XYZ file of C-alpha atoms in Angstrom:
231
model
C -106.752 0.098 11.634
C -103.245 0.448 10.262
C -101.305 3.507 11.254
C -98.817 5.002 8.792
C -95.156 4.559 9.645
C -93.094 7.692 9.494
C -89.687 7.292 7.850
C -87.180 9.989 8.913
C -85.674 11.944 6.068
C -81.936 11.771 5.572
C -79.923 14.865 6.074
C -78.614 16.569 3.006
C -75.428 18.523 2.552
C -75.198 22.048 1.298
C -74.882 20.717 -2.236
C -78.022 18.720 -1.847
C -76.322 15.347 -1.723
C -77.355 12.867 0.853
C -74.862 11.481 3.361
C -74.530 7.748 3.281
C -74.523 5.823 6.534
C -71.144 5.498 8.181
C -69.172 2.722 6.481
C -65.741 1.390 7.406
C -62.922 3.097 5.540
C -61.006 0.492 3.543
C -58.829 2.873 1.562
C -56.112 5.375 2.281
C -54.014 4.182 5.219
C -54.711 0.482 4.713
C -53.700 0.655 1.067
C -50.395 2.188 2.080
C -49.823 -0.625 4.540
C -50.427 -3.172 1.823
C -47.667 -1.648 -0.277
C -44.369 -3.331 0.473
C -41.852 -0.842 1.713
C -38.369 -0.986 0.236
C -35.054 -0.187 1.799
C -31.442 -0.171 0.629
C -28.858 -2.613 1.905
C -25.177 -1.967 1.143
C -22.535 -4.687 1.317
C -18.921 -3.542 1.133
C -16.078 -5.991 0.543
C -12.390 -5.065 0.636
C -9.939 -7.189 -1.328
C -6.541 -6.408 0.163
C -3.458 -6.496 -2.001
C -0.500 -8.549 -0.812
C 1.502 -8.905 -4.018
C 4.369 -6.784 -2.711
C 4.540 -8.926 0.435
C 4.067 -12.463 -0.799
C 7.361 -12.937 -2.624
C 7.895 -16.171 -0.819
C 10.995 -18.316 -1.006
C 11.631 -21.705 0.478
C 13.387 -20.233 3.497
C 10.832 -17.455 4.119
C 8.345 -17.383 6.965
C 5.369 -15.008 6.897
C 3.769 -14.024 10.185
C -0.025 -13.774 10.232
C -2.431 -13.140 13.072
C -4.355 -16.375 12.646
C -1.734 -18.885 13.784
C 0.051 -19.467 17.119
C 3.593 -18.138 17.448
C 4.930 -21.631 18.188
C 4.123 -22.734 14.628
C 6.459 -20.067 13.231
C 9.090 -20.788 15.870
C 9.129 -24.491 14.947
C 9.368 -23.582 11.269
C 12.350 -21.254 11.809
C 14.228 -23.854 13.872
C 13.491 -26.518 11.265
C 14.831 -24.375 8.416
C 17.971 -23.390 10.325
C 18.667 -27.011 11.279
C 17.613 -28.562 7.973
C 21.163 -29.669 7.097
C 22.165 -31.092 10.452
C 22.124 -34.674 11.641
C 21.121 -36.021 15.043
C 23.623 -33.838 16.889
C 24.420 -30.264 16.044
C 28.186 -30.397 16.552
C 30.840 -33.059 16.829
C 32.861 -32.226 19.941
C 36.369 -33.547 20.422
C 38.019 -31.904 23.392
C 38.527 -28.224 22.684
C 37.892 -28.695 18.959
C 34.325 -28.112 17.811
C 33.485 -28.830 14.199
C 30.271 -28.310 12.320
C 28.446 -31.486 11.457
C 27.804 -30.460 7.861
C 30.280 -27.733 6.910
C 29.573 -28.202 3.201
C 25.920 -27.327 3.249
C 24.876 -25.042 0.399
C 24.353 -21.394 1.341
C 20.767 -20.435 2.105
C 20.007 -23.475 4.223
C 21.601 -21.773 7.215
C 19.372 -18.716 7.141
C 15.696 -17.851 7.295
C 13.799 -14.619 6.688
C 10.814 -13.679 8.842
C 8.353 -11.336 7.125
C 5.781 -9.322 9.056
C 3.491 -6.417 8.245
C 1.682 -3.996 10.546
C 0.623 -5.383 13.918
C 2.291 -8.729 13.168
C 5.721 -7.092 13.576
C 5.352 -7.524 17.348
C 4.597 -11.223 16.858
C 7.709 -11.544 14.692
C 9.823 -10.075 17.507
C 8.483 -12.771 19.849
C 9.530 -15.450 17.359
C 13.021 -13.932 17.160
C 13.263 -13.867 20.950
C 12.322 -17.553 21.190
C 14.881 -18.512 18.527
C 17.692 -16.664 20.335
C 16.726 -18.340 23.616
C 16.810 -21.724 21.893
C 20.383 -21.278 20.643
C 21.535 -19.718 23.922
C 20.392 -22.838 25.749
C 22.006 -24.962 23.059
C 25.385 -23.258 23.550
C 25.169 -23.825 27.294
C 24.445 -27.511 26.763
C 27.408 -27.848 24.388
C 29.753 -26.293 26.946
C 28.469 -28.593 29.674
C 29.106 -31.614 27.455
C 32.708 -30.577 26.756
C 35.131 -32.780 28.736
C 37.770 -30.397 29.968
C 38.897 -29.210 33.373
C 39.223 -25.563 32.618
C 36.432 -23.106 33.069
C 34.300 -22.916 29.914
C 34.647 -19.747 27.915
C 31.604 -17.525 27.723
C 30.292 -17.556 24.164
C 28.044 -14.812 22.860
C 25.033 -16.194 21.044
C 25.387 -13.475 18.409
C 28.721 -14.943 17.378
C 26.677 -17.993 16.422
C 23.721 -16.150 14.916
C 23.646 -13.097 12.694
C 20.434 -11.088 12.848
C 19.596 -8.374 10.327
C 16.426 -6.274 10.373
C 15.178 -4.423 7.307
C 12.174 -2.114 7.403
C 10.302 -0.466 4.558
C 6.969 1.139 3.735
C 4.691 -0.861 1.471
C 2.047 0.768 -0.711
C -1.058 -1.370 -1.201
C -3.862 -0.692 -3.661
C -6.895 -2.415 -2.182
C -10.073 -2.961 -4.205
C -13.300 -1.902 -2.507
C -16.404 -3.601 -3.962
C -19.765 -2.054 -3.072
C -23.079 -3.821 -3.723
C -26.256 -1.866 -3.017
C -29.552 -3.758 -3.108
C -33.087 -2.331 -3.071
C -34.944 -4.991 -1.107
C -38.252 -5.229 0.676
C -38.269 -4.747 4.413
C -39.617 -8.261 4.784
C -36.186 -9.524 3.773
C -34.757 -7.966 6.897
C -36.802 -10.414 8.980
C -36.913 -14.186 8.774
C -38.454 -14.491 5.310
C -35.623 -16.571 3.885
C -37.712 -18.030 1.054
C -38.433 -14.574 -0.306
C -34.790 -13.607 0.008
C -33.653 -16.741 -1.849
C -36.191 -16.036 -4.573
C -34.846 -12.515 -4.881
C -31.274 -13.797 -5.132
C -32.260 -16.071 -8.014
C -33.571 -13.192 -10.064
C -31.463 -11.969 -12.999
C -29.379 -8.853 -12.587
C -31.603 -5.800 -12.481
C -29.782 -2.452 -12.583
C -32.811 -0.804 -11.016
C -32.525 -2.966 -7.885
C -28.807 -3.698 -7.720
C -25.900 -1.253 -7.994
C -22.344 -2.609 -8.322
C -19.317 -0.374 -7.965
C -15.562 -0.849 -7.640
C -13.010 1.644 -6.410
C -9.373 1.590 -5.392
C -8.224 2.532 -1.917
C -4.574 3.197 -1.195
C -3.119 1.741 1.985
C 0.386 2.194 3.389
C 1.803 -0.269 5.878
C 5.185 -0.921 7.449
C 6.860 -4.176 6.526
C 9.771 -5.779 8.367
C 12.092 -8.558 7.244
C 14.163 -10.240 9.976
C 16.940 -12.380 8.527
C 18.550 -14.919 10.861
C 21.784 -16.383 9.554
C 23.491 -19.294 11.262
C 27.282 -19.560 11.581
C 28.158 -22.855 13.295
C 31.915 -22.464 12.687
C 31.994 -19.487 15.062
C 31.737 -21.754 18.104
């Protein structure tokens, strides 16, 4: 004999609606996770103005922070000695004559330009140049064939050094690019980033702005003039 099977009644809410069995919740929080979050990335580039500094002549040397000091020292010595031959002076007893007394003016001088922190580097170049000619004068006196005691010669009777300082006003251009990118781009998703870069300009995702920023710096010009006839 078959017995009837009792099926339990489902509970109802106050409104009379039945509660469904517990099901996994696939909405809400998971949907928010699926949405790609966006963030803003700002790239700022400064284009510095150097027009008031770079008025370069053939005999000018500009000191920068990216090169060794010896490069500028060699350049200064080369410019100052550009008109000389194998020996600096022709020595005949007590008479000392310049090798090339008819050199055009300008070949016996050089101007060292430096701005900001490079002024200290320019002073090192000047120091090395003065030491070079001081040693040169000593060698010339040792080569002189005379019995009397050599006369002490001041190196500044051979070189004339002038220093000019001024304040330079620079108008730098500051370029700001702001991108609205997905956070995935901040990881290693280079393919997605390249694809984004290939997209046409979209003002909703990319903001471009330029502004001018004033900058004042100190500039120094050290002029070294050579006077071989003073020996």
